[in-house]
Coordinates of C-alpha atoms in Angstrom, one line a residue:
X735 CA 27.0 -13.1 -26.2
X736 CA 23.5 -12.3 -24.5
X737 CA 21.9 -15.6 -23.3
X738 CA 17.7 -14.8 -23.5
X739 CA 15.6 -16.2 -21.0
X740 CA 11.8 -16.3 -21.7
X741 CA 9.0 -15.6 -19.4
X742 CA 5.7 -16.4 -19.9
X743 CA 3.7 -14.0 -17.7
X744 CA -0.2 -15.1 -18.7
X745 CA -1.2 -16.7 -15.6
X746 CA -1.4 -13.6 -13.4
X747 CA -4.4 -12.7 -15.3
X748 CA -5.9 -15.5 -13.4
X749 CA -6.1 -14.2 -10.1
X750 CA -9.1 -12.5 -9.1
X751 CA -8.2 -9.1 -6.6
X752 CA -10.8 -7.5 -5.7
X753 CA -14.7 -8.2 -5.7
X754 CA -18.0 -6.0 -4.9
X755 CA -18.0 -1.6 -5.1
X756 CA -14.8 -0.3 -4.6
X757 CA -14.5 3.1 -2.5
X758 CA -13.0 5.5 -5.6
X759 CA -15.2 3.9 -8.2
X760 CA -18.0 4.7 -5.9
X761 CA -17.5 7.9 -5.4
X762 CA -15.9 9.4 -8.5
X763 CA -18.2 9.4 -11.3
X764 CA -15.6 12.1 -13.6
X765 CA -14.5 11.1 -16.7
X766 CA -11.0 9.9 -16.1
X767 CA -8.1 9.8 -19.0
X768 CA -8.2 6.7 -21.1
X769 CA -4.9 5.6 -22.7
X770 CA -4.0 3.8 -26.0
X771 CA -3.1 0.4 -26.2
X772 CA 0.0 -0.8 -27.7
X773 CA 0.2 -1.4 -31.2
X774 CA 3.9 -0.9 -32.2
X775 CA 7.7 -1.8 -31.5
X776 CA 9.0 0.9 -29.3
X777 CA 12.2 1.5 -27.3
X778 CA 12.9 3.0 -24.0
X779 CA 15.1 3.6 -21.0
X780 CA 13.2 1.8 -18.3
X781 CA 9.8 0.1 -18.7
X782 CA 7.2 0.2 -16.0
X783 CA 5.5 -3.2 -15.9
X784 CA 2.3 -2.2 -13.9
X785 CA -0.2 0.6 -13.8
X786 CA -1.3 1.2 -10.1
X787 CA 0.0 3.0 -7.3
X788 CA 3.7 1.6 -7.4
X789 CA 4.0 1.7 -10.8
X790 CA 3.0 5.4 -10.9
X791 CA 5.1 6.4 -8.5
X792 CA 7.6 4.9 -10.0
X793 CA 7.1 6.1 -13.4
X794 CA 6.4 9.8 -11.9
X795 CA 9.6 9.9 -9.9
X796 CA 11.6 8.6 -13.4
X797 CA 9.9 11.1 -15.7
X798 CA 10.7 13.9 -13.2
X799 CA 14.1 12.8 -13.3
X800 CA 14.4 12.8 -17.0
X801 CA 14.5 9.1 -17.6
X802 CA 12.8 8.1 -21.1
X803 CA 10.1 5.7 -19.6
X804 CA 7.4 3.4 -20.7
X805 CA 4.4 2.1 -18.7
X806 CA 2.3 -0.9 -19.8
X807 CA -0.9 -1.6 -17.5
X808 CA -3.3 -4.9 -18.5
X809 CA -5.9 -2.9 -17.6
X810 CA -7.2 0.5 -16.9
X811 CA -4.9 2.5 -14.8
X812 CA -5.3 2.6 -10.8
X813 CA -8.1 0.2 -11.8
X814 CA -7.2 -3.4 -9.3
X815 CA -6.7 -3.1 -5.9
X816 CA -5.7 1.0 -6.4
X817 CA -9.0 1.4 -6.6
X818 CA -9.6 -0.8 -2.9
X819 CA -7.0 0.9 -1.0
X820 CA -8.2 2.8 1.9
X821 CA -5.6 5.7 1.6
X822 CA -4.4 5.2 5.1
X823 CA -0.7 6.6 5.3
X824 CA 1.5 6.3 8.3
X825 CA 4.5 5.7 9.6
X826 CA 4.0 3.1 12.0
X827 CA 3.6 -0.3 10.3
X828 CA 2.5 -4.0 10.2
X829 CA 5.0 -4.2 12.7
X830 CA 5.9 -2.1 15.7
X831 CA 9.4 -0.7 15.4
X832 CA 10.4 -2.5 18.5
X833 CA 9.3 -5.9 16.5
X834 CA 11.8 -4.5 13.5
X835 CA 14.9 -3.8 16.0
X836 CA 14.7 -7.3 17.5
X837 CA 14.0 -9.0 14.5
X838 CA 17.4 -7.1 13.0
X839 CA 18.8 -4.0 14.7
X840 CA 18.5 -0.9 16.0
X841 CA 19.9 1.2 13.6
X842 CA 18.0 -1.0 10.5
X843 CA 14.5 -1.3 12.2
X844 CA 15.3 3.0 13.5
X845 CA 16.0 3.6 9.5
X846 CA 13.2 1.7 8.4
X847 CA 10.4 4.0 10.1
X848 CA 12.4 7.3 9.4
X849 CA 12.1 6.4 5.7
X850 CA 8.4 6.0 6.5
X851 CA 7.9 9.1 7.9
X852 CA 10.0 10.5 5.0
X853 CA 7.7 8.8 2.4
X854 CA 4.7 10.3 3.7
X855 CA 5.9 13.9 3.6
X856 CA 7.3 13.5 0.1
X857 CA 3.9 12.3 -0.9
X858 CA 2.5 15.3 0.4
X859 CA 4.6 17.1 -1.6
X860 CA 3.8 15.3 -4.7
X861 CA -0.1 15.6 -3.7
X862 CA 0.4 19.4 -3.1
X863 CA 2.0 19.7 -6.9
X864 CA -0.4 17.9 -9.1
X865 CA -2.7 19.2 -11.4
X866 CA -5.6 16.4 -10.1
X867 CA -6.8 17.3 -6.3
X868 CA -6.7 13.7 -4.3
X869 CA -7.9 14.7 -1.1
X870 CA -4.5 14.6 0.3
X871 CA -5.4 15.4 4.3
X872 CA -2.7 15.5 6.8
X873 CA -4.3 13.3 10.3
X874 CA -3.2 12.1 13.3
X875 CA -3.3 8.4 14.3
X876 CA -4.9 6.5 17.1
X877 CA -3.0 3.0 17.4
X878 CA -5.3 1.4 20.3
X879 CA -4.7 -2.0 22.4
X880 CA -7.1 -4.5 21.3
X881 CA -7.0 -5.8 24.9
X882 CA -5.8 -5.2 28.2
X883 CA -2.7 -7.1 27.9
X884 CA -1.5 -5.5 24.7
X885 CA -0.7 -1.9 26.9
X886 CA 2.5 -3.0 28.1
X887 CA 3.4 -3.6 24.6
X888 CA 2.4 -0.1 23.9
X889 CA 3.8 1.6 26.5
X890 CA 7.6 -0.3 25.4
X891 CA 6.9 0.8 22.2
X892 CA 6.1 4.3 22.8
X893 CA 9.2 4.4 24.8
X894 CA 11.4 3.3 21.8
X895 CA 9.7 5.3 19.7
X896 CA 9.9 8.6 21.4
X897 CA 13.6 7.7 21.9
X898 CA 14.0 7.7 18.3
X899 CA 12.3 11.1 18.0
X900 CA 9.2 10.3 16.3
X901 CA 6.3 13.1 17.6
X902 CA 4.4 10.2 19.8
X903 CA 2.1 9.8 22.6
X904 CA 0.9 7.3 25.0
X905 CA -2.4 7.6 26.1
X906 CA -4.1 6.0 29.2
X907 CA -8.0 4.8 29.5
X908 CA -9.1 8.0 30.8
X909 CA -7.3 10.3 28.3
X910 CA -8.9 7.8 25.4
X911 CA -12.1 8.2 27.1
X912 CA -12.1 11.8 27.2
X913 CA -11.5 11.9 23.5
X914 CA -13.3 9.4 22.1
X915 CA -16.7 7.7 23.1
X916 CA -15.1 4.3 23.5
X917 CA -12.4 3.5 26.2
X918 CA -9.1 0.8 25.4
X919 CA -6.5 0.3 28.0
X920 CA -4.0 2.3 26.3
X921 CA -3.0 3.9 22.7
X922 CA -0.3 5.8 20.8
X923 CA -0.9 8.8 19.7
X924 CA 1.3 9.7 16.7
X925 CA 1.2 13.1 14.7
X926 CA 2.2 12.9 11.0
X927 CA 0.4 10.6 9.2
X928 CA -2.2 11.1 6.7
X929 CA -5.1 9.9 4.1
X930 CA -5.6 10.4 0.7
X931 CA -7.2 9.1 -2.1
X932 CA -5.1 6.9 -3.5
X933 CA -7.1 6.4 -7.0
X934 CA -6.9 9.9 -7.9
X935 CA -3.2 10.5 -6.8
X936 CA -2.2 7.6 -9.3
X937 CA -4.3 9.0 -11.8
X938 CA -2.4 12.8 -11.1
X939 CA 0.9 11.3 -11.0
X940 CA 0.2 9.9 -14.2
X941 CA -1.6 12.2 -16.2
X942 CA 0.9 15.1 -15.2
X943 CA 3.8 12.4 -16.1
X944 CA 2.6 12.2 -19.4
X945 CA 2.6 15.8 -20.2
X946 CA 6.3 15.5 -19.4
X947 CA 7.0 12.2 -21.6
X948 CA 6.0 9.1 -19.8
X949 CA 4.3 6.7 -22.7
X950 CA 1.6 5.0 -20.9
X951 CA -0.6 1.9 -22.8
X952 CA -3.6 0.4 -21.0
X953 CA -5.0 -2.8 -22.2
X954 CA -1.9 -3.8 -22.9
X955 CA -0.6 -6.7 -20.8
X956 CA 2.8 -8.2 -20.6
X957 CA 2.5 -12.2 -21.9
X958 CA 6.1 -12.6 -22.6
X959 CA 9.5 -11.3 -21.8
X960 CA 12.5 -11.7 -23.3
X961 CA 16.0 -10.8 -21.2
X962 CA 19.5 -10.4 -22.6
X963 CA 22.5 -9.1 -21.0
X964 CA 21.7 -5.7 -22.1
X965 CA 17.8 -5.5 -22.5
X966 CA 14.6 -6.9 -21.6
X967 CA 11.8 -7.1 -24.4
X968 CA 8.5 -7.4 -23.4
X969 CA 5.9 -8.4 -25.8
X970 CA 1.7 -7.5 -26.1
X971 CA -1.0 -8.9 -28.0
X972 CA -0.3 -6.0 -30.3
X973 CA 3.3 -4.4 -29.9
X974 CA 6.4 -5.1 -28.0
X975 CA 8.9 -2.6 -25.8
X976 CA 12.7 -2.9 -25.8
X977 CA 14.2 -1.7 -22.8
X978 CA 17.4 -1.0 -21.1
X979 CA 16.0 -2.2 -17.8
X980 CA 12.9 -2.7 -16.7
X981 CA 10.7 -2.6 -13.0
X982 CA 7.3 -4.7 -12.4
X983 CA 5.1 -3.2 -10.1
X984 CA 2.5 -5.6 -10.8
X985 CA 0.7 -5.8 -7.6
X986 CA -0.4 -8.7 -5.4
X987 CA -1.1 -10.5 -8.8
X988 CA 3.0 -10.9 -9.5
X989 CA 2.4 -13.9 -6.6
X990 CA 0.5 -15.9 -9.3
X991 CA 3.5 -16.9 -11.7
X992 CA 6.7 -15.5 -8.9
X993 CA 5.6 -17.0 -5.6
X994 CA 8.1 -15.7 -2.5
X995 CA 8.6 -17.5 0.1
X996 CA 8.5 -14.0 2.2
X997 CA 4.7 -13.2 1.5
X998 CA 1.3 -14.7 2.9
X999 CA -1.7 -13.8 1.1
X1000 CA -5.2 -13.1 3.0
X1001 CA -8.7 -11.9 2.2
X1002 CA -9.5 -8.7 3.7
X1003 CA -12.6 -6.7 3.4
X1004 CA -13.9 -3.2 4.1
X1005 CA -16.9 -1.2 3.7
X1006 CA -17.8 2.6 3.6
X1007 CA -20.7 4.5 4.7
X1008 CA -23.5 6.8 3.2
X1009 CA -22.1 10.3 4.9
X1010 CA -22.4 11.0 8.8
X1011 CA -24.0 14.3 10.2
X1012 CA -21.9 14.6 12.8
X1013 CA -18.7 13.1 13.5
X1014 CA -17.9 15.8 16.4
X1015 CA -17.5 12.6 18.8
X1016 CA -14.4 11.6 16.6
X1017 CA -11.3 13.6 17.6
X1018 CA -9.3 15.1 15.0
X1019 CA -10.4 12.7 12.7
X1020 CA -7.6 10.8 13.7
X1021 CA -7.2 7.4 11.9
X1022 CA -7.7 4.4 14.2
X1023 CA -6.2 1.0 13.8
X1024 CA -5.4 -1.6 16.8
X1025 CA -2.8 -3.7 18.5
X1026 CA -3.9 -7.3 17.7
X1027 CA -3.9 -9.4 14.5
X1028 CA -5.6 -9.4 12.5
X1029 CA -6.5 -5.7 13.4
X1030 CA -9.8 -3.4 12.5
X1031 CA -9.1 0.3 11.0
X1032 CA -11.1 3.3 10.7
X1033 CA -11.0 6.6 8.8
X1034 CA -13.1 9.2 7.8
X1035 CA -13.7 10.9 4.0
X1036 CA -13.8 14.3 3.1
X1037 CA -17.4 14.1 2.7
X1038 CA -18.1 12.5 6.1
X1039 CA -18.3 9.1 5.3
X1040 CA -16.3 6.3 7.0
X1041 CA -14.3 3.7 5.8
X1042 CA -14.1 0.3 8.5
X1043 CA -11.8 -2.6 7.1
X1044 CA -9.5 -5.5 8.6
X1045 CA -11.0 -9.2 9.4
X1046 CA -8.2 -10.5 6.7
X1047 CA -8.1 -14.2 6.8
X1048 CA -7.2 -16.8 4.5
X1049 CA -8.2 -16.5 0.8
X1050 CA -11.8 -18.6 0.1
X1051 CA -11.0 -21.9 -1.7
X1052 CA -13.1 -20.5 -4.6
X1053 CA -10.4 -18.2 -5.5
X1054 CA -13.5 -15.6 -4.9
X1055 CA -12.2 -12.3 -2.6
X1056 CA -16.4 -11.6 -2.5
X1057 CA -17.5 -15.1 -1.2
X1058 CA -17.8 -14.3 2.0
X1059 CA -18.3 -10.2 1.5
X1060 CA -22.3 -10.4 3.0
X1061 CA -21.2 -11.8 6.2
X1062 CA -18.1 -9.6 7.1
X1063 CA -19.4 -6.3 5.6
X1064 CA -22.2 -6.6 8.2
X1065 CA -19.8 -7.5 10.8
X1066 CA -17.6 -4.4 10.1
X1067 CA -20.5 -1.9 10.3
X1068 CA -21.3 -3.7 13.9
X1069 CA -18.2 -2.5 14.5
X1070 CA -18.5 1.1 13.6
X1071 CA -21.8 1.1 15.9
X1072 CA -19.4 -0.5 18.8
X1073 CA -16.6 1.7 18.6
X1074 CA -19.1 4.7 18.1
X1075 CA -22.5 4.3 19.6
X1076 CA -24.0 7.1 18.2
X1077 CA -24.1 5.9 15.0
X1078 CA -25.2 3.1 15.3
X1079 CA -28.1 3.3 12.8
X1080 CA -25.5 5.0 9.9
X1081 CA -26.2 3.2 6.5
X1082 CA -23.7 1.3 4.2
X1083 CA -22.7 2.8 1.2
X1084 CA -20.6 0.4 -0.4
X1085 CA -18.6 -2.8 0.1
X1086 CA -15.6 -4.6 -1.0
X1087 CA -13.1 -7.6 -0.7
X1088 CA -9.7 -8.1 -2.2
X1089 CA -6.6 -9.8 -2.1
X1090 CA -3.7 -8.7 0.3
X1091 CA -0.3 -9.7 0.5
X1092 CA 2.1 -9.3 3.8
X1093 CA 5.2 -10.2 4.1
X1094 CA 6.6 -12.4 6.8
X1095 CA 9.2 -9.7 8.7
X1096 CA 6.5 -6.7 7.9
X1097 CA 9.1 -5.2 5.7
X1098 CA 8.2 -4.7 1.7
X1099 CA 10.4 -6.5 -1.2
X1100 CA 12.3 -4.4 -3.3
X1101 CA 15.5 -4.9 -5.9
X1102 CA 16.5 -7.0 -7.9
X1103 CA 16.3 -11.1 -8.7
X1104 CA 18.9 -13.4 -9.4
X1105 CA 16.8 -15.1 -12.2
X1106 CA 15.5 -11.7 -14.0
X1107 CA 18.5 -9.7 -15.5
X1108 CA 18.3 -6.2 -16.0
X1109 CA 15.1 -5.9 -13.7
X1110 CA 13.8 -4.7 -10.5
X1111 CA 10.6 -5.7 -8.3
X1112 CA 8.1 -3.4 -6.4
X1113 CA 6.2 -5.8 -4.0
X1114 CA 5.5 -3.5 -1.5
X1115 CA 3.3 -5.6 0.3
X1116 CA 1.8 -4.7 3.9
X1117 CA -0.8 -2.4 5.3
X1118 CA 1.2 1.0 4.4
X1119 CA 2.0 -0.2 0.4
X1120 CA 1.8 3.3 -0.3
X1121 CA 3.8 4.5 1.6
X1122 CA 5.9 1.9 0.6
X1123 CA 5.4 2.2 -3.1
X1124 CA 7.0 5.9 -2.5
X1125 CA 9.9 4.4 -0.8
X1126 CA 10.3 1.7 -3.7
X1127 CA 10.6 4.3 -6.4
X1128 CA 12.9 6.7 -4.8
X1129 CA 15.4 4.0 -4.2
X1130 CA 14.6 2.7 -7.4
X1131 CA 15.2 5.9 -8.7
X1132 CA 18.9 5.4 -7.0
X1133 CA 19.8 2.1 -8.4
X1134 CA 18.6 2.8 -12.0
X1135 CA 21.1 5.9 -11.9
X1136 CA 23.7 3.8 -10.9
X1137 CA 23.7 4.7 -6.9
X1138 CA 23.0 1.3 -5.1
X1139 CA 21.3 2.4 -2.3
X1140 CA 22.3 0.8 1.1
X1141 CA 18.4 -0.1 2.0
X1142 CA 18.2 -2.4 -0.7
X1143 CA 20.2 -4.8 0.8
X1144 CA 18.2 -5.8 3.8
X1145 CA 15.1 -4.9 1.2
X1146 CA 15.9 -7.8 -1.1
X1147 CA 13.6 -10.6 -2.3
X1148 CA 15.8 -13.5 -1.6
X1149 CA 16.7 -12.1 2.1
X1150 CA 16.0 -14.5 5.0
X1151 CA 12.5 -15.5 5.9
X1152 CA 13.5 -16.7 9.8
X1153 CA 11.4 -14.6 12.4
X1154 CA 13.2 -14.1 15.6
X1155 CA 10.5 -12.5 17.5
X1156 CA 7.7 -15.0 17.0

C-alpha cells in the first residue's frame, strides 16, 4: 500500500537570489517566449521541478530522449540566478584535480574532470544545434597564482594534470608577461574551455524542447508534494502534475526548506562594462580566474565588454544579496584597471549580486534522497554549475532509464562531508 508523505515547499520563495542589473537582462532587450501557467490536472513521465539552466538541460536531454516530460518554473524561465551567471565553462574546477585525488582517489578525482571536459563539448554540441544563437565561443583559460607562494601548487598541478592528458600549460612570469600586461608568478594555461550565454542557451534548450513535447508552465510554483510508492504529485495554486518520478533542479533556493550539510552559501558579486575599444592587450580572450580563495574572474563578451566577478563572502544578515553591491562593484572595476592598466578609465555598465552555493569537497550533489521516493536532486552547486548541470542530466538521463550510473555514488547527497586536505 503507498504510504504518502507531504512536502510543503512554500518557504523557498523566501530567499532573495540575486539583486541589481543582471548581465542577460541587460543586454537582451528581444521578446523572449512566455509560457502558460498551470491550470489543470495533468500526468507525465518525469516532472522537472525548476526552470533554469539545470532544469533545462534536464528537460532537453529527456525530451530528446523521448521521455513524456513536464517542467514547472515559479517564475519566468532562466529568470533567478540563470540570468546572473557569467557563462564561464571549464574544466578545471573549485578545486584542483590534485585537491579531488587526495581528497578520494586517483581514478575518482581523474574521472571527475574527464566528465568536465566531456560536459563542455556536449554543450557545444547542443549550442551548435539550437534554433536560438547563445554566443557559444570556444576560449582558452588563464588560471593565475594569486601569490608567489601559490606556483608550486601550480606547477604539481599542472604535472598531474598533463599526466592525465588534459591539453595544459604552465606558464612562468616572463611568458605571462609577454602575453598579458600584468605579470603573476606562474599560471595554467588550459585549452578547451569556453563561454556562453547561459540565459539564452536555457531559453534555446527550451523553446526547441517544446516543439518536440516538453510541457513547460511558468508562474507556476510547486507548494506541495505528495509521494507514493509509485508517483509523486505536485500541486499549484491552479493545477497539479502526477508523475512517475520526478527531478528538482530548483537552484540555490532548494537550501531554504532542504539544508545539506555539504553546501556553504556566500554572497558574490560581479559587474560588466560599457564595451572596450580595444582589447588587443588581452590574449585570446582567454578567461582568467586565480589560485586563492576567494578568487577574482574575468571574461570578455562578444561585443567587447567585460565581465569582473568573485569577492564572495558571507551572505549580509539582511538576507539582501545587493546590501553591499556599491562598495564591491567599485572594487571589482579597480580591479579590471589593475589587472589591465589601459583601461583604466572603461565605464560600468551594469552590476549585480546573488546568492552562491559551494559544496564542501568542490564536487556537485546529484541522485537521489532517502526521504524523497521516486525523486532525484540537481544541486550542482560550485563555480562551473553549468557545466555541472550538463553532467547532472546526462546521468540523470541514465538512472531514469534504469542504468544506475556508477558516478552517482560518490555524487550522492548524503555522502561524507570530512575534508582530508584541509
Amino acid at each position: 500500500m503507498d504510504r504518502p508523505i507531504r512536502f510543503e515547499g512554500g518557504s523557498a520563495k523566501d530567499m532573495i537570489l540575486t539583486g541589481g542589473t543582471t548581465p542577460w537582462t541587460f543586454l537582451h532587450n528581444k521578446p523572449i517566449a512566455k509560457y502558460p501557467r498551470l491550470e489543470d490536472k495533468i500526468h507525465c513521465d518525469v516532472l522537472v521541478i525548476g526552470g533554469g539552466i539545470s532544469g533545462a538541460a534536464m528537460a532537453y536531454v529527456l525530451t530528446k530522449q523521448g521521455v513524456d516530460t513536464v517542467l514547472l518554473e515559479k517564475g519566468r524561465v532562466c529568470g533567478g540566478s540563470t540570468s546572473a551567471n557569467a557563462g564561464l565553462l571549464q574544466f578545471a574546477n573549485d578545486r584542483m584535480l590534485s585537491e579531488l585525488i587526495q581528497q578520494f582517489n586517483e581514478q575518482q578525482g581523474r574521472a571527475f574532470y574527464r566528465m568536465c571536459k566531456d560536459a563542455v563539448n556536449r554543450l557545444s554540441d547542443i549550442a551548435g544545434e539550437l534554433s536560438i544563437d547563445s554566443s557559444f565561443t570556444e576560449r582558452n583559460s588563464l588560471y593565475y597564482a594569486s601569490t608567489p607562494e601559490d606556483a608550486g601548487k601550480l606547477r604539481h598541478e599542472y604535472d598531474i594534470l598533463k599526466r592525465c592528458g588534459f591539453d595544459v600549460e604552465y606558464w612562468d612570469r616572463e611568458r605571462i608577461k609577454a602575453a598579458f600586461p600584468f605579470a603573476k608568478e606562474a599560471a595554467l594555461y588550459t585549452r578547451g574551455d569556453a563561454e556562453v550565454n547561459p540565459y539564452l542557451l536555457g531559453h534555446g534548450m527550451l523553446k526547441d524542447a517544446s516543439l518536440q513535447g516538453l510541457r513547460i508552465y511558468e508562474e507556476s510554483e510547486v507548494l506541495d508534494c505528495l509521494y507514493t510508492d509509485s508517483s509523486v504529485v505536485a500541486h499549484t495554486q491552479r493545477g497539479a502534475v502526477t508523475a512517475k518520478q520526478a527531478v528538482w533542479a530548483g537552484g540555490y533556493a532548494m537550501q531554504d526548506w532542504k539544508p545539506d550539510r555539504q553546501v556553504v552559501l556566500t554572497n558574490t558579486y560581479a559587474i560588466m562594462t560599457e564595451p572596450v575599444s580595444d582589447l588587443s592587450s588581452w590574449h585570446e580572450r582567454a578567461l582568467l580566474w586565480e589560485s586563492g580563495k576567494p578568487y577574482l574572474y574575468f571574461r570578455t563578451t562578444p561585443d567587447h565588454r567585460i565581465m569582473a566577478g568573485g569577492l564572495d563572502e558571507p551572505p549580509p544578515p539582511s538576507g539582501r544579496p545587493y546590501q553591499f553591491m556599491k562598495e564591491r562593484s567599485d572594487r571589482l572595476l579597480k580591479e579590471i584597471g589593475r589587472m589591465f592598466p589601459e583601461l583604466e578609465g572603461v565605464r560600468m555598465a551594469c552590476a549585480w549580486a546573488g546568492i552562491f552555493a559551494s559544496t564542501k569537497d568542490g564536487m556537485p550533489l546529484i541522485g537521489r534522497h532517502p526521504e524523497y521516493p521516486n525523486s532525484y536532486f540537481m544541486e550542482v552547486y560550485g563555480g562551473n554549475g553549468t557545466v555541472f548541470s550538463m553532467i547532472a542530466a546526462e546521468l540523470l538521463a541514465e538512472a531514469i532509464a534504469g542504468r544506475e550510473p556508477e558516478a552517482l555514488a560518490w555524487l550522492s547527497l548524503t555522502r561524507p562531508v570530512e575534508i582530508k586536505n584541509e
